[in-house]
Each structure stands twice: as C-alpha cells, then as structure tokens.
Amino acid sequence: MSKLLVCGGAGFIGSTFVRQRLLEHGDEVTVLDKLTYAGREENLKDLADHASFRFRRGAIEDPAAVSGAIEASSCEAILNFAAETHVDRSIAEPDAFVKTHALGTYVLLEAARAQSLRYLQVSTDEVYGSIDVGTFTEESPLKPSSPYSATKTGADLLVQSYVHTYGLSAVICRGSNNYGPYQHPEKLIPLMVLNALHGDPLPVYGDGLQTRNWIHCTDFARAIGHVLEHGQDGEVYNAGGPDEETNLEVVNRIIELTGSDSRVEHVIDRPGHDRRYSLSSEKVRALGWSPRVRFGEGLSETVDWYRDNAWWWEPIRSGEYRAYYERQYGRSLA
Ligand code: NAD
Ligand code: DAU
C-alpha cells in the first residue's frame, strides 16, 4: 500500500487512475486539482466517501497549495496528470499551457526534491511529433508541433534535468490517444458520440485520414501505476494502444454503434495537424505491462457509457462548452 498525491486527478485519465489505485491496489490517494473547465468532482463521485480518498482544490503552480497537499497526505509519491490537454485550445489560447506545464511542473519538482519523493510525469506521444511510417520508441527525437505538445515536451525535459542534476527519483510515462468514460466532449470520440446521439453533424478535420493509436484509459492508467512501481529513475516509458485507426474509421464506427442519422461534415483542418501517431511499448512491456482492451470492444462500451450517463455530460453540453463549440466550429449544437 502506498500514499499517493495525484495532481490533476479530477480529469479523465487521472480519475481513472485514482479509481484503480483505491479499489484495486488499496492505496491512500489525495487528489490536488485546480478544477479547470476539464476537471470535475463528478468524475470522482463514486469515490468521494472512500475512507482512503481525499480531495483538495488547488493549482500545481501554487507552491503553498502543493506543500499543503504534501503535508496533509504524507505522500510517498507525486504523480502529475495536471495539464491543459486540448490541442485546439492550445492553438487558440496557449498561455495556460505554458503556465501549467512549465511553472506547474517546476513547482511540483521542487516540492518532490525538497521531500525526496518519487515523482511520475504523465506525458504524451505528441512530444515525438508525427510519423508517416513505423513507430516511435523512447529514443526517437523530440519534435513537438503544437503549443500543447511543445509545452509538454518542455515539462519532460525539466523532469529529466532534475534526475540528472539533483538525483530525483523520477520517471516519465508517455501515452497514445486515450478513450473511455469521463472524457471531456471536446475530444474526438466523446464529441462524435454526443453529436451522433443528438443528430448534430460530425465535424471531421480535413480529409479525416489522420491516424491515431488508441489506448483505453484503464490500460494507460495501469501502465502509469506499473511505471511508478517498476520504472527506473530517469527513464521514459511509452505506453501505446493495440490499435491504429484513421479518424474517419473511428467516426464511421460511432455512426454504426449509435445508429445515428448524423452526417460527416468535412471542416477546415487543424493548423499544423499531426498526420499520424504510433508508439512502440516494448520497454514497458518488458516490465510486465500489456494493454487488455482492443479498440472495437472498448469503443462499443464507451458509446454505451455515454448513452447511459446523461447525468455526467448534460451539464457540460448545456454550459460553457456550447460557447466553445460555436467559437471552434462556427455553428451551434442542437
Ligand atoms: P483532462 O483535461 O481530462 O484533465 C486534466 C486535469 O488537470 C483536470 O482535472 C484539470 O482540472 C487539472 N488541471 C489543469 N491545470 C491544472 C493546474 N494548473 N493545477 C492543478 N490541476 C490542473 O486531461 P486527461 O486527458 O485526463 O490527461 C491527463 C494527462 O495525461 C495530461 O498530462 C495529458 O497530457 C496526458 N495524456 C493525455 C492523453 C489523452 O489522450 N487524453 C494521452 C496521453 C497523455
Ligand atoms: O496522442 C495523445 C494526445 O491525444 C493527448 O496528449 C492529448 O491530450 C489528447 O487531446 C489527444 O490529442 P489529439 O489532438 O490526437 O486528440 P483529439 O481528440 O483532439 O483529436 C483526435 C483526432 O481527431 C485528431 O486528428 C483531430 C481530429 N478531430 C478532432 C476533433 C475534436 C476531428 O477531426 N474533429 C474534431 O472535432
């Protein structure tokens, strides 16, 4: 049993990780989360009364909030899921990305260094940029293309500098595109599922032939736990999903699964859009992890979850998200 401080634990993957660690590993978990538009206590609703769970609202760039959370939790490790995560928002308004990824990661690293805590940085395949053929390994050059991925790359480099310079016990785990329950509807899969359920058009950027390497959020969360427990200091571990699909393939599967009459609408492409992501996971597989959920099965369960959990997405789809959608897509939701 471990005591963990999970920063960004009210988000999509963070809340999945918290659920796993509380229910499957018997850890004590404290979440520190700023509750941005993407962070929601509803994501942790089923865990709120768990005896080993605590929630604290606070920003990772706030040293007092971080030291208060470390002290109150007596944690042995800090995991940093906290981030601004939507590429389109990073193109429209990059400032929060710089602040959270650069300053926030720095504050957490300083706190981990001061208390000699283990540190895990949650990162992304987007740090490697786009790859037409083949697959990225941990040795691939870093070539991020958006303000989101560039600031995530900067955070990774800062983590590695703390291992090299101060001997911090830190590891980095880079995931490919996650999907599953509790993902904010700004992202491709929940956006398309909810639009399909409401009869809204399905806005596919450009030709829709961009390829993503899909991993179920429970598989990525298990990889993160595995790297925390077995990863070597200073090492990076990629965790890629078992399946690659073009965006059009994904959207057509969603149309089929929802039985919707919604139509694909090709809209103006994302500036600097990465064509393909693909991650080799050999290194983390050698530690004993492998993905369990294939995309076909995982997507079908995910569609069912959104269909059955209107309580979760209705407040989002009727709130600020509508204004975001109009700004991003130039039209309103039904
Ligand atoms: P998300 O947007 O659902 O959640 C992010 C969480 O971080 C939210 O709860 C938000 O309130 C919190 N947060 C944001 N800024 C904060 C700050 N300054 N201080 C404290 N909390 C803050 O994100 P997600 O999809 O769950 O991603 C989690 C992590 O995994 C991120 O680091 C992301 O880069 C990485 N990642 C995501 C994917 C993916 O496909 N979603 C894939 C690989 C890696
Ligand atoms: O690869 C890991 C990354 O995956 C994470 O680090 C990011 O946090 C996460 O947001 C995700 O980034 P993507 O940009 O790949 O995900 P998104 O869901 O925004 O888009 C997936 C693909 O679908 C991408 O090629 C853009 C396309 N797309 C997306 C939206 C929202 C569309 O065609 N239409 C859309 O409306």
Short mmCIF file of C-alpha atoms in Angstrom, two decimals, residues 10-175:
data_model
loop_
_atom_site.label_atom_id
_atom_site.label_comp_id
_atom_site.label_asym_id
_atom_site.label_seq_id
_atom_site.Cartn_x
_atom_site.Cartn_y
_atom_site.Cartn_z
CA ALA A 10 -10.25 15.09 -11.26
CA GLY A 11 -9.66 14.83 -15.01
CA PHE A 12 -10.35 11.97 -17.40
CA ILE A 13 -7.25 9.76 -17.00
CA GLY A 14 -6.37 10.98 -13.51
CA SER A 15 -9.78 9.92 -12.14
CA THR A 16 -9.42 6.53 -13.86
CA PHE A 17 -6.04 6.08 -12.18
CA VAL A 18 -7.41 7.14 -8.76
CA ARG A 19 -10.27 4.61 -9.08
CA GLN A 20 -7.81 1.82 -9.92
CA ARG A 21 -5.41 2.61 -7.10
CA LEU A 22 -8.15 2.89 -4.44
CA LEU A 23 -10.21 -0.11 -5.50
CA GLU A 24 -7.58 -2.50 -6.89
CA HIS A 25 -4.37 -1.62 -5.00
CA GLY A 26 -5.58 -0.36 -1.62
CA ASP A 27 -3.51 2.84 -1.87
CA GLU A 28 -4.25 6.05 0.04
CA VAL A 29 -4.92 8.76 -2.53
CA THR A 30 -5.06 12.53 -2.23
CA VAL A 31 -6.09 14.47 -5.32
CA LEU A 32 -4.86 18.02 -5.89
CA ASP A 33 -6.76 19.62 -8.75
CA LYS A 34 -7.43 23.19 -9.86
CA LEU A 35 -10.81 22.16 -11.33
CA THR A 36 -10.42 23.93 -14.65
CA TYR A 37 -13.25 23.55 -17.19
CA ALA A 38 -11.91 19.98 -17.74
CA GLY A 39 -11.63 18.93 -14.09
CA ARG A 40 -14.83 17.83 -12.37
CA GLU A 41 -15.54 16.40 -8.93
CA GLU A 42 -18.31 14.42 -10.69
CA ASN A 43 -15.50 12.30 -12.18
CA LEU A 44 -14.72 11.08 -8.65
CA LYS A 45 -18.30 10.99 -7.34
CA ASP A 46 -18.29 7.21 -6.76
CA LEU A 47 -15.09 7.51 -4.67
CA ALA A 48 -15.97 10.57 -2.59
CA ASP A 49 -16.82 8.57 0.55
CA HIS A 50 -13.95 6.09 0.28
CA ALA A 51 -12.01 6.08 3.58
CA SER A 52 -8.63 6.33 1.79
CA PHE A 53 -9.58 9.21 -0.53
CA ARG A 54 -9.10 12.96 -0.03
CA PHE A 55 -9.70 15.86 -2.41
CA ARG A 56 -8.03 19.27 -2.27
CA ARG A 57 -8.70 22.06 -4.72
CA GLY A 58 -5.51 23.85 -5.76
CA ALA A 59 -3.16 24.64 -8.63
CA ILE A 60 0.17 22.87 -9.20
CA GLU A 61 1.79 26.25 -9.93
CA ASP A 62 0.88 27.39 -6.39
CA PRO A 63 3.72 26.32 -4.03
CA ALA A 64 1.54 26.76 -0.92
CA ALA A 65 -1.21 24.53 -2.32
CA VAL A 66 1.36 21.89 -3.27
CA SER A 67 3.22 21.89 0.06
CA GLY A 68 -0.12 21.87 1.94
CA ALA A 69 -1.24 18.80 -0.02
CA ILE A 70 2.07 17.00 0.53
CA GLU A 71 1.96 17.69 4.25
CA ALA A 72 -1.68 16.70 4.69
CA SER A 73 -1.30 13.48 2.68
CA SER A 74 2.14 12.37 3.98
CA CYS A 75 2.56 11.10 0.44
CA GLU A 76 5.42 8.89 -0.75
CA ALA A 77 5.00 9.79 -4.41
CA ILE A 78 3.66 12.61 -6.58
CA LEU A 79 2.01 11.83 -9.92
CA ASN A 80 1.48 14.74 -12.29
CA PHE A 81 -1.55 14.32 -14.57
CA ALA A 82 -2.41 18.03 -14.26
CA ALA A 83 -2.36 19.68 -17.67
CA GLU A 84 -4.22 21.65 -20.26
CA THR A 85 -4.89 18.84 -22.72
CA HIS A 86 -6.77 20.02 -25.79
CA VAL A 87 -4.62 20.76 -28.85
CA ASP A 88 -7.25 23.05 -30.45
CA ARG A 89 -7.43 25.18 -27.29
CA SER A 90 -3.62 25.39 -27.23
CA ILE A 91 -3.71 26.81 -30.77
CA ALA A 92 -6.38 29.37 -29.86
CA GLU A 93 -5.06 30.37 -26.40
CA PRO A 94 -1.64 28.96 -25.45
CA ASP A 95 -1.00 30.91 -22.23
CA ALA A 96 -2.49 28.45 -19.71
CA PHE A 97 -0.49 25.67 -21.37
CA VAL A 98 2.80 27.47 -20.71
CA LYS A 99 1.86 28.25 -17.13
CA THR A 100 0.61 24.81 -16.11
CA HIS A 101 3.17 22.72 -17.97
CA ALA A 102 6.27 24.84 -17.31
CA LEU A 103 5.65 26.59 -13.99
CA GLY A 104 3.37 23.89 -12.56
CA THR A 105 5.81 21.06 -13.29
CA TYR A 106 8.67 23.14 -11.86
CA VAL A 107 6.77 23.74 -8.58
CA LEU A 108 5.97 20.02 -8.24
CA LEU A 109 9.58 19.02 -8.98
CA GLU A 110 10.89 21.45 -6.36
CA ALA A 111 8.47 20.03 -3.81
CA ALA A 112 9.45 16.44 -4.67
CA ARG A 113 13.13 17.37 -4.40
CA ALA A 114 12.69 19.09 -1.03
CA GLN A 115 10.97 15.99 0.43
CA SER A 116 12.90 13.31 -1.55
CA LEU A 117 9.64 11.95 -3.00
CA ARG A 118 9.25 9.68 -6.00
CA TYR A 119 7.84 11.61 -8.98
CA LEU A 120 5.98 10.45 -12.08
CA GLN A 121 5.27 12.75 -15.02
CA VAL A 122 2.35 11.78 -17.24
CA SER A 123 3.25 12.64 -20.80
CA THR A 124 2.17 12.09 -24.38
CA ASP A 125 3.22 10.58 -27.71
CA GLU A 126 2.77 14.06 -29.19
CA VAL A 127 6.25 15.03 -27.92
CA TYR A 128 7.70 12.98 -30.83
CA GLY A 129 5.61 14.77 -33.47
CA SER A 130 4.09 12.98 -36.45
CA ILE A 131 5.37 9.75 -38.07
CA ASP A 132 4.30 8.62 -41.57
CA VAL A 133 5.54 5.02 -41.31
CA GLY A 134 6.97 2.98 -38.45
CA THR A 135 6.64 3.67 -34.77
CA PHE A 136 8.23 5.92 -32.13
CA THR A 137 10.49 4.47 -29.45
CA GLU A 138 11.74 6.25 -26.34
CA GLU A 139 14.93 7.07 -28.30
CA SER A 140 13.08 8.92 -31.08
CA PRO A 141 13.89 12.63 -31.37
CA LEU A 142 11.50 15.08 -29.73
CA LYS A 143 9.73 17.14 -32.42
CA PRO A 144 6.53 18.58 -30.95
CA SER A 145 4.33 20.60 -33.28
CA SER A 146 1.64 22.40 -31.25
CA PRO A 147 1.81 24.69 -28.21
CA TYR A 148 0.27 21.76 -26.27
CA SER A 149 2.93 19.25 -27.26
CA ALA A 150 5.80 21.77 -27.10
CA THR A 151 4.99 22.70 -23.51
CA LYS A 152 4.52 19.03 -22.56
CA THR A 153 7.97 18.36 -24.07
CA GLY A 154 9.46 21.20 -22.05
CA ALA A 155 8.00 19.68 -18.89
CA ASP A 156 9.52 16.27 -19.73
CA LEU A 157 12.94 17.84 -20.23
CA LEU A 158 12.68 19.65 -16.91
CA VAL A 159 11.85 16.35 -15.18
CA GLN A 160 14.92 14.72 -16.74
CA SER A 161 17.10 17.63 -15.67
CA TYR A 162 16.02 17.08 -12.04
CA VAL A 163 17.06 13.43 -12.24
CA HIS A 164 20.39 14.30 -13.85
CA THR A 165 21.23 17.30 -11.68
CA TYR A 166 19.67 16.56 -8.30
CA GLY A 167 19.29 12.78 -8.40
CA LEU A 168 15.48 12.99 -8.11
CA SER A 169 13.74 9.61 -8.31
CA ALA A 170 11.56 10.47 -11.30
CA VAL A 171 10.08 8.62 -14.29
CA ILE A 172 8.06 9.66 -17.33
CA CYS A 173 5.20 7.68 -18.90
CA ARG A 174 4.07 8.72 -22.42
CA GLY A 175 0.69 7.55 -23.64
#
